[in-house]
PDB file of C-alpha atoms in Angstrom:
ATOM      1  CA  MET A  23      77.390  12.748 -28.495  1.00 57.00           C
ATOM      2  CA  THR A  24      74.499  11.532 -26.577  1.00 73.00           C
ATOM      3  CA  ILE A  25      74.469  12.155 -22.947  1.00 83.00           C
ATOM      4  CA  LYS A  26      74.350   9.013 -20.921  1.00 90.00           C
ATOM      5  CA  PRO A  27      71.285   8.610 -18.582  1.00 92.00           C
ATOM      6  CA  ASP A  28      72.240   8.987 -14.820  1.00 94.00           C
ATOM      7  CA  ILE A  29      68.978   9.492 -12.963  1.00 96.00           C
ATOM      8  CA  ILE A  30      68.376   9.039  -9.258  1.00 96.00           C
ATOM      9  CA  THR A  31      64.706   8.903  -8.066  1.00 96.00           C
ATOM     10  CA  SER A  32      63.144   8.167  -4.644  1.00 95.00           C
ATOM     11  CA  ASN A  33      63.770   4.524  -5.164  1.00 95.00           C
ATOM     12  CA  GLY A  34      66.371   3.866  -7.715  1.00 96.00           C
ATOM     13  CA  HIS A  35      69.345   4.671  -9.695  1.00 97.00           C
ATOM     14  CA  ILE A  36      68.554   4.536 -13.433  1.00 98.00           C
ATOM     15  CA  ARG A  37      71.567   4.224 -15.806  1.00 97.00           C
ATOM     16  CA  LEU A  38      73.072   2.455 -18.873  1.00 96.00           C
ATOM     17  CA  ILE A  39      73.795  -1.321 -18.143  1.00 96.00           C
ATOM     18  CA  ASP A  40      77.431  -1.798 -18.665  1.00 93.00           C
ATOM     19  CA  THR A  41      79.789  -4.700 -18.666  1.00 94.00           C
ATOM     20  CA  LYS A  42      80.594  -4.155 -15.091  1.00 95.00           C
ATOM     21  CA  ASP A  43      76.857  -5.134 -14.575  1.00 96.00           C
ATOM     22  CA  ALA A  44      77.113  -8.526 -16.190  1.00 96.00           C
ATOM     23  CA  ASN A  45      76.772 -10.258 -12.624  1.00 96.00           C
ATOM     24  CA  ALA A  46      73.906  -8.024 -11.665  1.00 96.00           C
ATOM     25  CA  LEU A  47      72.188  -8.779 -14.798  1.00 96.00           C
ATOM     26  CA  ALA A  48      72.641 -12.486 -14.576  1.00 96.00           C
ATOM     27  CA  ASP A  49      71.252 -12.288 -10.835  1.00 96.00           C
ATOM     28  CA  TYR A  50      68.299 -10.123 -11.957  1.00 97.00           C
ATOM     29  CA  TYR A  51      67.214 -12.637 -14.726  1.00 96.00           C
ATOM     30  CA  ALA A  52      68.107 -15.814 -12.374  1.00 94.00           C
ATOM     31  CA  ARG A  53      65.975 -14.757  -9.403  1.00 96.00           C
ATOM     32  CA  ASN A  54      63.258 -13.666 -11.689  1.00 96.00           C
ATOM     33  CA  ARG A  55      63.157 -16.703 -13.748  1.00 95.00           C
ATOM     34  CA  THR A  56      59.830 -17.932 -12.733  1.00 93.00           C
ATOM     35  CA  HIS A  57      58.191 -14.593 -12.449  1.00 95.00           C
ATOM     36  CA  PHE A  58      58.985 -13.676 -15.940  1.00 94.00           C
ATOM     37  CA  LEU A  59      58.373 -17.039 -17.436  1.00 91.00           C
ATOM     38  CA  PRO A  60      54.644 -16.202 -18.794  1.00 92.00           C
ATOM     39  CA  TRP A  61      55.652 -12.919 -20.422  1.00 92.00           C
ATOM     40  CA  GLU A  62      58.953 -13.549 -22.127  1.00 92.00           C
ATOM     41  CA  PRO A  63      60.313 -15.964 -24.938  1.00 93.00           C
ATOM     42  CA  VAL A  64      61.502 -19.494 -24.071  1.00 93.00           C
ATOM     43  CA  ARG A  65      65.152 -19.057 -22.870  1.00 92.00           C
ATOM     44  CA  GLY A  66      67.944 -21.601 -23.005  1.00 91.00           C
ATOM     45  CA  ALA A  67      69.943 -22.420 -20.040  1.00 88.00           C
ATOM     46  CA  ASN A  68      72.841 -20.447 -21.156  1.00 94.00           C
ATOM     47  CA  PHE A  69      70.908 -17.470 -21.383  1.00 95.00           C
ATOM     48  CA  TYR A  70      71.141 -16.986 -17.514  1.00 94.00           C
ATOM     49  CA  GLU A  71      75.071 -17.314 -17.532  1.00 95.00           C
ATOM     50  CA  VAL A  72      77.189 -14.222 -16.752  1.00 96.00           C
ATOM     51  CA  GLU A  73      79.077 -14.785 -19.971  1.00 97.00           C
ATOM     52  CA  THR A  74      75.718 -14.456 -21.970  1.00 96.00           C
ATOM     53  CA  MET A  75      74.782 -11.303 -19.947  1.00 96.00           C
ATOM     54  CA  PHE A  76      78.425  -9.721 -20.638  1.00 97.00           C
ATOM     55  CA  ASN A  77      77.950 -10.306 -24.241  1.00 97.00           C
ATOM     56  CA  ARG A  78      74.325  -8.936 -24.424  1.00 96.00           C
ATOM     57  CA  ILE A  79      75.596  -5.860 -22.540  1.00 96.00           C
ATOM     58  CA  LEU A  80      78.514  -5.347 -24.959  1.00 96.00           C
ATOM     59  CA  GLU A  81      76.094  -5.586 -27.957  1.00 96.00           C
ATOM     60  CA  ALA A  82      73.687  -3.012 -26.226  1.00 96.00           C
ATOM     61  CA  GLU A  83      76.715  -0.669 -25.600  1.00 95.00           C
ATOM     62  CA  GLY A  84      77.395  -0.797 -29.345  1.00 94.00           C
ATOM     63  CA  ALA A  85      74.014  -0.388 -30.162  1.00 95.00           C
ATOM     64  CA  PHE A  86      73.895   2.847 -27.846  1.00 95.00           C
ATOM     65  CA  TYR A  87      76.862   4.384 -29.739  1.00 93.00           C
ATOM     66  CA  ALA A  88      75.194   3.496 -33.053  1.00 94.00           C
ATOM     67  CA  ASP A  89      71.974   5.089 -32.026  1.00 93.00           C
ATOM     68  CA  GLN A  90      69.891   2.141 -32.103  1.00 95.00           C
ATOM     69  CA  GLN A  91      69.232   1.005 -28.578  1.00 97.00           C
ATOM     70  CA  VAL A  92      69.196   2.323 -24.809  1.00 97.00           C
ATOM     71  CA  LYS A  93      69.289  -0.439 -22.266  1.00 97.00           C
ATOM     72  CA  LEU A  94      68.730   0.887 -18.802  1.00 98.00           C
ATOM     73  CA  GLY A  95      68.938  -0.773 -15.509  1.00 97.00           C
ATOM     74  CA  VAL A  96      67.283   0.438 -12.525  1.00 98.00           C
ATOM     75  CA  PHE A  97      69.431  -0.427  -9.224  1.00 97.00           C
ATOM     76  CA  ASN A  98      68.151  -0.202  -5.673  1.00 94.00           C
ATOM     77  CA  LEU A  99      69.958   2.620  -3.792  1.00 90.00           C
ATOM     78  CA  GLN A 100      70.572   0.800  -0.552  1.00 87.00           C
ATOM     79  CA  HIS A 101      72.120  -2.534  -1.774  1.00 84.00           C
ATOM     80  CA  ARG A 102      72.849  -1.577  -5.429  1.00 86.00           C
ATOM     81  CA  ARG A 103      70.867  -4.729  -6.836  1.00 94.00           C
ATOM     82  CA  MET A 104      69.135  -4.565 -10.115  1.00 97.00           C
ATOM     83  CA  ILE A 105      65.473  -4.203  -9.713  1.00 97.00           C
ATOM     84  CA  ALA A 106      64.087  -3.351 -13.044  1.00 98.00           C
ATOM     85  CA  SER A 107      65.058  -3.364 -16.750  1.00 98.00           C
ATOM     86  CA  ILE A 108      63.884  -0.645 -19.207  1.00 98.00           C
ATOM     87  CA  ASP A 109      64.937  -1.138 -22.889  1.00 98.00           C
ATOM     88  CA  PHE A 110      64.429   1.200 -25.614  1.00 98.00           C
ATOM     89  CA  SER A 111      65.052  -0.577 -28.859  1.00 97.00           C
ATOM     90  CA  GLN A 112      64.586  -0.538 -32.625  1.00 97.00           C
ATOM     91  CA  ILE A 113      65.351   3.116 -32.893  1.00 97.00           C
ATOM     92  CA  VAL A 114      64.445   4.288 -36.184  1.00 97.00           C
ATOM     93  CA  ARG A 115      65.631   8.105 -37.365  1.00 96.00           C
ATOM     94  CA  GLY A 116      64.554  10.193 -40.262  1.00 95.00           C
ATOM     95  CA  PRO A 117      60.888  11.287 -40.351  1.00 95.00           C
ATOM     96  CA  LEU A 118      59.816   8.572 -37.958  1.00 94.00           C
ATOM     97  CA  GLN A 119      62.086   9.216 -34.906  1.00 96.00           C
ATOM     98  CA  SER A 120      60.705   6.385 -32.965  1.00 97.00           C
ATOM     99  CA  CYS A 121      61.429   3.332 -30.943  1.00 98.00           C
ATOM    100  CA  PHE A 122      59.898   0.479 -28.884  1.00 98.00           C
ATOM    101  CA  VAL A 123      60.153   0.129 -25.068  1.00 98.00           C
ATOM    102  CA  GLY A 124      60.087  -3.144 -23.038  1.00 97.00           C
ATOM    103  CA  PHE A 125      60.262  -3.164 -19.350  1.00 97.00           C
ATOM    104  CA  SER A 126      60.344  -5.860 -16.480  1.00 97.00           C
ATOM    105  CA  ILE A 127      60.595  -5.536 -12.813  1.00 97.00           C
ATOM    106  CA  ASP A 128      61.833  -7.711 -10.021  1.00 97.00           C
ATOM    107  CA  ALA A 129      59.036  -9.930  -8.402  1.00 96.00           C
ATOM    108  CA  GLN A 130      59.644  -8.655  -4.836  1.00 95.00           C
ATOM    109  CA  HIS A 131      59.083  -5.113  -6.155  1.00 95.00           C
ATOM    110  CA  GLN A 132      56.101  -5.640  -8.404  1.00 94.00           C
ATOM    111  CA  GLY A 133      52.868  -3.889  -7.290  1.00 93.00           C
ATOM    112  CA  GLN A 134      54.666  -1.008  -5.532  1.00 95.00           C
ATOM    113  CA  GLY A 135      54.232   1.806  -8.036  1.00 95.00           C
ATOM    114  CA  LEU A 136      58.108   1.863  -8.934  1.00 97.00           C
ATOM    115  CA  MET A 137      57.701   1.492 -12.808  1.00 97.00           C
ATOM    116  CA  GLN A 138      55.111   4.413 -12.359  1.00 97.00           C
ATOM    117  CA  GLU A 139      58.122   6.324 -10.642  1.00 97.00           C
ATOM    118  CA  PHE A 140      61.007   5.216 -13.070  1.00 98.00           C
ATOM    119  CA  MET A 141      59.263   5.079 -16.660  1.00 98.00           C
ATOM    120  CA  PRO A 142      58.610   8.934 -16.824  1.00 98.00           C
ATOM    121  CA  TRP A 143      62.267   9.761 -16.170  1.00 97.00           C
ATOM    122  CA  CYS A 144      63.353   7.217 -19.081  1.00 98.00           C
ATOM    123  CA  LEU A 145      60.573   8.452 -21.280  1.00 98.00           C
ATOM    124  CA  GLU A 146      61.787  12.175 -20.712  1.00 96.00           C
ATOM    125  CA  TYR A 147      65.294  11.130 -21.343  1.00 96.00           C
ATOM    126  CA  MET A 148      64.346   9.513 -24.736  1.00 96.00           C
ATOM    127  CA  PHE A 149      62.348  12.482 -25.703  1.00 96.00           C
ATOM    128  CA  ASN A 150      64.675  15.269 -24.618  1.00 93.00           C
ATOM    129  CA  HIS A 151      68.157  13.644 -25.068  1.00 91.00           C
ATOM    130  CA  PHE A 152      67.395  11.135 -27.773  1.00 91.00           C
ATOM    131  CA  ASN A 153      64.955  13.234 -29.731  1.00 94.00           C
ATOM    132  CA  ILE A 154      62.381  10.524 -30.141  1.00 97.00           C
ATOM    133  CA  HIS A 155      59.097  11.676 -31.304  1.00 97.00           C
ATOM    134  CA  ARG A 156      57.284   8.373 -30.717  1.00 98.00           C
ATOM    135  CA  VAL A 157      57.768   5.399 -28.196  1.00 98.00           C
ATOM    136  CA  MET A 158      55.729   2.341 -28.953  1.00 98.00           C
ATOM    137  CA  ALA A 159      54.921  -0.447 -26.555  1.00 98.00           C
ATOM    138  CA  THR A 160      52.981  -3.813 -26.871  1.00 97.00           C
ATOM    139  CA  TYR A 161      51.398  -6.058 -24.238  1.00 97.00           C
ATOM    140  CA  MET A 162      49.858  -9.450 -24.030  1.00 96.00           C
ATOM    141  CA  VAL A 163      46.180  -9.110 -23.770  1.00 96.00           C
ATOM    142  CA  THR A 164      46.320 -10.864 -20.410  1.00 95.00           C
ATOM    143  CA  ASN A 165      49.069  -8.618 -18.966  1.00 95.00           C
ATOM    144  CA  ASP A 166      46.779  -6.361 -16.750  1.00 95.00           C
ATOM    145  CA  ARG A 167      49.724  -4.824 -14.936  1.00 95.00           C
ATOM    146  CA  SER A 168      51.604  -3.808 -18.260  1.00 96.00           C
ATOM    147  CA  GLN A 169      48.158  -2.357 -19.635  1.00 97.00           C
ATOM    148  CA  ALA A 170      47.554  -0.281 -16.452  1.00 97.00           C
ATOM    149  CA  LEU A 171      50.970   0.989 -16.208  1.00 97.00           C
ATOM    150  CA  LEU A 172      51.179   2.095 -19.860  1.00 98.00           C
ATOM    151  CA  GLU A 173      47.579   3.747 -19.589  1.00 98.00           C
ATOM    152  CA  ARG A 174      48.718   5.718 -16.671  1.00 97.00           C
ATOM    153  CA  LEU A 175      51.724   6.907 -18.522  1.00 97.00           C
ATOM    154  CA  GLY A 176      49.612   8.237 -21.373  1.00 97.00           C
ATOM    155  CA  PHE A 177      50.302   5.463 -23.924  1.00 98.00           C
ATOM    156  CA  GLU A 178      47.205   5.033 -26.248  1.00 98.00           C
ATOM    157  CA  LYS A 179      45.875   1.974 -27.838  1.00 98.00           C
ATOM    158  CA  GLU A 180      46.458   1.717 -31.475  1.00 98.00           C
ATOM    159  CA  GLY A 181      45.849  -1.860 -32.495  1.00 97.00           C
ATOM    160  CA  TYR A 182      45.467  -5.403 -31.934  1.00 97.00           C
ATOM    161  CA  ALA A 183      48.188  -7.746 -33.395  1.00 97.00           C
ATOM    162  CA  LYS A 184      47.187 -11.372 -33.777  1.00 97.00           C
ATOM    163  CA  SER A 185      50.032 -14.173 -32.958  1.00 96.00           C
ATOM    164  CA  TYR A 186      52.425 -11.090 -32.539  1.00 96.00           C
ATOM    165  CA  LEU A 187      55.213 -12.639 -30.385  1.00 94.00           C
ATOM    166  CA  ASN A 188      56.233 -16.069 -29.363  1.00 94.00           C
ATOM    167  CA  ILE A 189      55.863 -15.786 -25.721  1.00 94.00           C
ATOM    168  CA  ALA A 190      56.755 -18.931 -23.407  1.00 93.00           C
ATOM    169  CA  GLY A 191      56.457 -21.135 -26.475  1.00 92.00           C
ATOM    170  CA  THR A 192      53.163 -19.932 -27.775  1.00 95.00           C
ATOM    171  CA  TRP A 193      52.234 -17.217 -30.213  1.00 97.00           C
ATOM    172  CA  GLU A 194      50.409 -14.663 -28.357  1.00 96.00           C
ATOM    173  CA  ASP A 195      48.082 -11.798 -29.386  1.00 96.00           C
ATOM    174  CA  HIS A 196      49.277  -8.087 -28.174  1.00 97.00           C
ATOM    175  CA  ILE A 197      47.782  -4.748 -27.958  1.00 98.00           C
ATOM    176  CA  LEU A 198      49.719  -2.066 -29.642  1.00 98.00           C
ATOM    177  CA  THR A 199      50.205   1.219 -27.974  1.00 98.00           C
ATOM    178  CA  ALA A 200      52.212   4.510 -28.459  1.00 98.00           C
ATOM    179  CA  LEU A 201      53.163   7.700 -26.648  1.00 98.00           C
ATOM    180  CA  VAL A 202      53.975  10.797 -28.724  1.00 97.00           C
ATOM    181  CA  ASN A 203      56.462  13.365 -27.353  1.00 95.00           C
ATOM    182  CA  PRO A 204      54.297  15.918 -25.690  1.00 87.00           C
ATOM    183  CA  SER A 205      56.616  18.615 -26.746  1.00 87.00           C
ATOM    184  CA  HIS A 206      56.323  18.101 -30.347  1.00 80.00           C
TER     185      HIS A 206
END
């Protein structure tokens, strides 16, 4: 059985999101709705409801135990409010041993270096406890913050994907990057 992540850093508690977090996850997306708008798919009104978040969490929990996804929340140490989301998805086993990572941070905490603090711990967990060899990440060509973070973390550019994802109602080009487990 895989060990669940439970990581305390200087500025956050990183752990699996569970069903008790449905309100916190709904609050995170609701208060960042405008902030996330340019970087996410179009969301229906029901996406922001607690029940929707509860169901998404249930699905993620099942995917964790099926060895397919690790959906992490980062919670502020003082007020226990969710301040970031880091999601390792599309886990592929066999000779590939890979996954994708997606991440977001609360608008009030952007630009403070917090993702630079949180991400290495999460990557270490995936490499050492989930035995992942390769973590892939994509970012929109206009997303300078994600580009800078991924470069600082050691992700290398591997390609350019035209019309890769439908973001905010438009098919956007993305840069493809990857980080290989340094111990492999």
